[in-house]
Amino acid sequence: MARMRQQLRAMNCAGDTGATDQIPRKYNKVRFGVPLKEAFKKGILPQPLIDSMVYIAKDGVTTNDLFRRPGNPKGVKQMMKNMAEGRQFPLDDFNFYTHASVIKKFLLRIPKGIFGEEGELSLLSALEMKNSSDQQNTFSKVIFSLEKPTQRLLALLFGTWFRMIHHAEYSQMSSEAVAKSVTGSIFHTCSDCPEKVSHAVKVMKLLIENFACTGVFGKDNIQYYVDTTRSSIKIKEKFKYQYKIPSQDLVTRKFNTID
């Protein structure tokens, strides 16, 4: 596992100084439990959230059961306190499970969820569509209806989950396992209905598998993930996103994979 993490670090762009060095002198606060317009004041995604996601994306994607196994309760509480107070801290003071748990708590506390009630209903309705292009257009419409900072956060989340499933031999996390682990934090309208939860998991699975599809998340958001994390995204043919843009075809079990 340690060897794999060293290989991942080696894949990062030359000259990368790490997420810790990207912390600005004025470390802005993370506001938990408020609407996203308040959490992302002036259209800015809080740096502590970016740093935490970058830390996971660069070195944590091979971690076994990440986003499924909970972090240390005391560590989660302390890390949230640090973020809420705008207090700088070394990222490696907390393990990857703690970082993942804090991210999930941030998502869980967003009033009406990151997609909003209407967005969640639209995403769920896509499962009834028989044509993959219609599904793709519905997913894309919901994503691009959100404010830019929210799109950026989605890119960091789904890009990281995408990389995790492509390291499933180490993380033991398939797309379905990741989807089941994070759906409750993303879809807030489904918690009281097992059938809706099952449908939401299917939507999440499709979104995770199709992160590298420009027709879903858009080239700009994918590029933001690659540039921010300074990591590579490999798909089935093993090319890196930086060097080639995937086709716009949605990946499902019934359709061809991304070229």
C-alpha positions as MATLAB code, in Angstrom:
seq = 'MARMRQQLRAMNCAGDTGATDQIPRKYNKVRFGVPLKEAFKKGILPQPLIDSMVYIAKDGVTTNDLFRRPGNPKGVKQMMKNMAEGRQFPLDDFNFYTHASVIKKFLLRIPKGIFGEEGELSLLSALEMKNSSDQQNTFSKVIFSLEKPTQRLLALLFGTWFRMIHHAEYSQMSSEAVAKSVTGSIFHTCSDCPEKVSHAVKVMKLLIENFACTGVFGKDNIQYYVDTTRSSIKIKEKFKYQYKIPSQDLVTRKFNTID';
ca = [
       0.000    0.000    0.000;
       2.799    2.427    0.901;
       4.500    1.616   -2.390;
       1.287    2.377   -4.270;
       0.987    5.779   -2.559;
       4.573    6.567   -3.538;
       3.693    5.723   -7.137;
       0.676    8.022   -6.971;
       2.847   10.870   -5.680;
       5.287   10.248   -8.525;
       2.416   10.620  -11.019;
       1.681   14.158   -9.823;
       2.873   17.083  -11.917;
       6.454   18.205  -11.542;
       6.936   21.130   -9.207;
       3.925   20.245   -7.014;
       4.484   21.543   -3.509;
       1.540   19.668   -2.012;
      -1.882   20.696   -0.685;
      -0.412   21.873    2.611;
       1.649   24.542    0.835;
      -1.467   25.766   -0.938;
      -3.041   26.962    2.350;
      -3.328   30.761    2.105;
      -2.048   33.002    4.869;
      -5.608   33.950    5.692;
      -7.261   30.563    6.151;
     -10.961   31.127    5.468;
     -13.556   29.436    7.653;
     -15.791   26.547    6.702;
     -19.404   27.108    7.632;
     -21.249   23.885    8.388;
     -25.033   23.664    8.207;
     -25.738   26.821    6.182;
     -27.018   27.252    2.605;
     -24.273   27.030   -0.002;
     -24.644   30.691   -0.948;
     -23.624   31.547    2.613;
     -20.996   28.817    2.846;
     -19.379   29.965   -0.408;
     -19.312   33.712    0.151;
     -18.304   35.840   -2.838;
     -18.449   32.698   -4.958;
     -15.370   31.212   -3.309;
     -15.012   27.562   -2.323;
     -13.399   27.508    1.158;
      -9.742   26.565    0.965;
      -9.911   24.067    3.876;
     -12.410   21.971    1.897;
     -10.189   22.132   -1.184;
      -7.107   21.169    0.831;
      -8.860   18.206    2.422;
     -10.151   16.895   -0.900;
      -6.767   17.396   -2.573;
      -5.099   15.497    0.267;
      -7.452   12.558   -0.273;
      -7.260   12.731   -4.071;
      -3.465   12.714   -4.205;
      -2.562   10.173   -1.546;
      -5.752    8.581   -0.221;
      -7.487    6.937   -3.180;
      -5.870    3.566   -2.456;
      -7.031    3.579    1.176;
      -9.124    0.532    2.012;
     -12.833    1.291    2.638;
     -12.391    5.059    2.362;
     -15.720    6.942    2.711;
     -17.246    3.717    4.065;
     -15.251    3.338    7.267;
     -15.845    6.200    9.759;
     -13.055    8.408   11.027;
     -11.999    8.799   14.630;
     -14.872   10.646   16.420;
     -12.532   12.903   18.392;
     -10.477   13.611   15.295;
     -13.599   14.448   13.281;
     -14.784   16.843   15.983;
     -11.385   18.534   16.237;
     -10.932   18.842   12.493;
     -14.397   20.375   12.094;
     -13.619   22.794   14.909;
     -10.357   23.816   13.226;
     -12.141   24.386    9.920;
     -15.025   26.307   11.473;
     -12.613   28.598   13.327;
     -10.347   29.092   10.321;
      -7.442   27.552   12.189;
      -4.595   26.138   10.089;
      -3.500   22.588   10.766;
      -1.211   20.027    9.098;
      -3.385   17.829    6.899;
      -1.596   14.668    7.984;
      -2.545   15.307   11.621;
      -5.722   13.436   10.673;
      -6.019   10.176    8.758;
      -7.882    9.789    5.475;
     -10.951    8.295    7.192;
     -11.275   11.392    9.349;
     -10.945   13.691    6.341;
     -13.605   11.685    4.479;
     -15.946   11.763    7.477;
     -15.632   15.536    7.793;
     -16.386   15.968    4.084;
     -19.478   13.771    4.455;
     -20.643   15.763    7.469;
     -20.273   19.006    5.531;
     -22.409   17.563    2.726;
     -24.955   16.083    5.110;
     -25.486   19.417    6.830;
     -26.183   21.385    3.646;
     -29.852   22.426    3.882;
     -31.790   20.489    1.205;
     -28.557   18.889   -0.023;
     -25.930   19.898   -2.552;
     -28.275   19.303   -5.527;
     -31.368   20.731   -3.862;
     -34.763   19.018   -3.781;
     -35.609   19.754   -7.418;
     -32.164   18.666   -8.556;
     -32.446   15.360   -6.733;
     -35.861   14.676   -8.259;
     -34.512   15.450  -11.736;
     -31.545   13.127  -11.252;
     -33.799   10.324  -10.031;
     -36.138   10.825  -12.987;
     -33.229   10.063  -15.332;
     -33.390    6.404  -14.312;
     -36.739    6.136  -16.110;
     -35.162    7.256  -19.373;
     -34.269    4.456  -21.769;
     -31.911    6.545  -23.878;
     -28.432    7.181  -22.455;
     -28.244   10.566  -24.190;
     -31.368   11.692  -22.356;
     -29.848   10.546  -19.074;
     -26.642   12.384  -19.858;
     -28.481   15.594  -20.727;
     -30.493   15.427  -17.509;
     -27.384   14.908  -15.370;
     -25.579   17.728  -17.148;
     -28.526   20.112  -16.852;
     -28.711   19.597  -13.092;
     -24.959   20.039  -12.601;
     -24.744   23.188  -14.716;
     -27.766   24.714  -12.993;
     -25.658   24.991   -9.829;
     -23.416   27.897   -8.883;
     -19.796   27.599  -10.017;
     -18.312   26.940   -6.533;
     -20.787   24.096   -6.090;
     -19.778   22.655   -9.451;
     -16.155   22.846   -8.323;
     -16.940   20.973   -5.133;
     -18.790   18.321   -7.133;
     -15.756   18.009   -9.406;
     -13.463   17.432   -6.421;
     -15.859   14.872   -4.951;
     -16.750   12.860   -8.041;
     -13.248   13.116   -9.460;
     -11.857   11.585   -6.287;
     -14.499    8.870   -6.205;
     -13.777    8.176   -9.877;
     -10.095    7.688   -9.090;
     -10.960    5.463   -6.135;
     -12.914    2.981   -8.267;
      -9.976    2.827  -10.675;
      -7.821    1.758   -7.728;
     -10.400   -0.724   -6.427;
      -7.798   -3.490   -6.228;
      -6.275   -1.505   -3.346;
      -9.224    0.403   -1.900;
     -11.675   -2.498   -2.180;
     -14.241    0.100   -3.257;
     -16.215   -0.564   -6.430;
     -18.439    2.138   -7.915;
     -21.419    0.564   -6.187;
     -19.595    0.432   -2.842;
     -18.579    4.093   -3.107;
     -22.089    5.079   -4.170;
     -23.666    3.265   -1.231;
     -21.194    4.917    1.144;
     -21.839    8.509    0.068;
     -25.416    8.598   -1.259;
     -26.863    9.502    2.136;
     -24.667   12.614    2.267;
     -25.614   13.717   -1.252;
     -29.301   12.794   -1.586;
     -31.262   14.233    1.327;
     -34.792   13.579    0.056;
     -34.472    9.790    0.008;
     -33.624    8.918    3.612;
     -37.179    7.946    4.569;
     -37.780    5.637    1.598;
     -35.642    2.511    0.966;
     -36.762    2.364   -2.675;
     -35.662    5.968   -3.277;
     -32.335    5.227   -1.596;
     -31.807    2.319   -3.972;
     -32.558    4.561   -6.948;
     -30.291    7.297   -5.620;
     -27.442    4.781   -5.329;
     -27.909    3.886   -9.003;
     -27.747    7.570   -9.967;
     -24.615    8.076   -7.885;
     -23.014    5.029   -9.450;
     -23.640    6.422  -12.932;
     -22.301    9.860  -11.994;
     -19.156    8.397  -10.430;
     -18.454    6.119  -13.388;
     -18.983    8.987  -15.817;
     -16.947   11.706  -14.168;
     -14.481   11.714  -17.092;
     -17.306   12.177  -19.575;
     -17.342   15.762  -20.828;
     -21.023   15.447  -21.684;
     -21.877   15.043  -17.979;
     -19.537   17.189  -15.871;
     -18.105   19.332  -18.647;
     -14.524   19.825  -19.763;
     -14.013   22.869  -17.535;
     -14.982   21.051  -14.325;
     -12.906   17.990  -15.197;
      -9.936   20.207  -15.984;
     -10.429   22.024  -12.670;
     -10.147   18.704  -10.839;
      -6.999   17.691  -12.706;
      -5.342   21.078  -12.225;
      -6.311   21.444   -8.566;
      -5.327   17.963   -7.432;
      -2.401   17.734   -9.878;
      -3.279   14.102  -10.331;
      -4.090   11.980  -13.343;
      -7.354   10.318  -14.294;
      -7.039    7.002  -16.057;
      -9.929    5.318  -17.805;
     -10.220    1.873  -19.278;
      -7.758    2.524  -22.116;
      -5.252    3.909  -19.569;
      -4.816    7.362  -21.093;
      -4.531   10.409  -18.874;
      -7.182   13.103  -18.954;
      -4.542   15.817  -19.309;
      -3.561   14.483  -22.707;
      -6.877   13.443  -24.202;
     -10.502   14.406  -23.681;
     -12.898   11.441  -23.386;
     -15.828   11.164  -25.751;
     -19.197   12.500  -24.706;
     -20.866    9.083  -24.622;
     -22.357    8.148  -21.278;
     -21.049    4.948  -19.717;
     -23.692    2.424  -18.668;
     -23.779   -1.340  -18.554;
     -25.728   -1.324  -21.792;
     -23.485    1.082  -23.679;
     -19.866    1.315  -24.676;
     -17.284    2.620  -22.253;
     -15.587    5.968  -22.723;
     -13.126    5.993  -25.607;
];
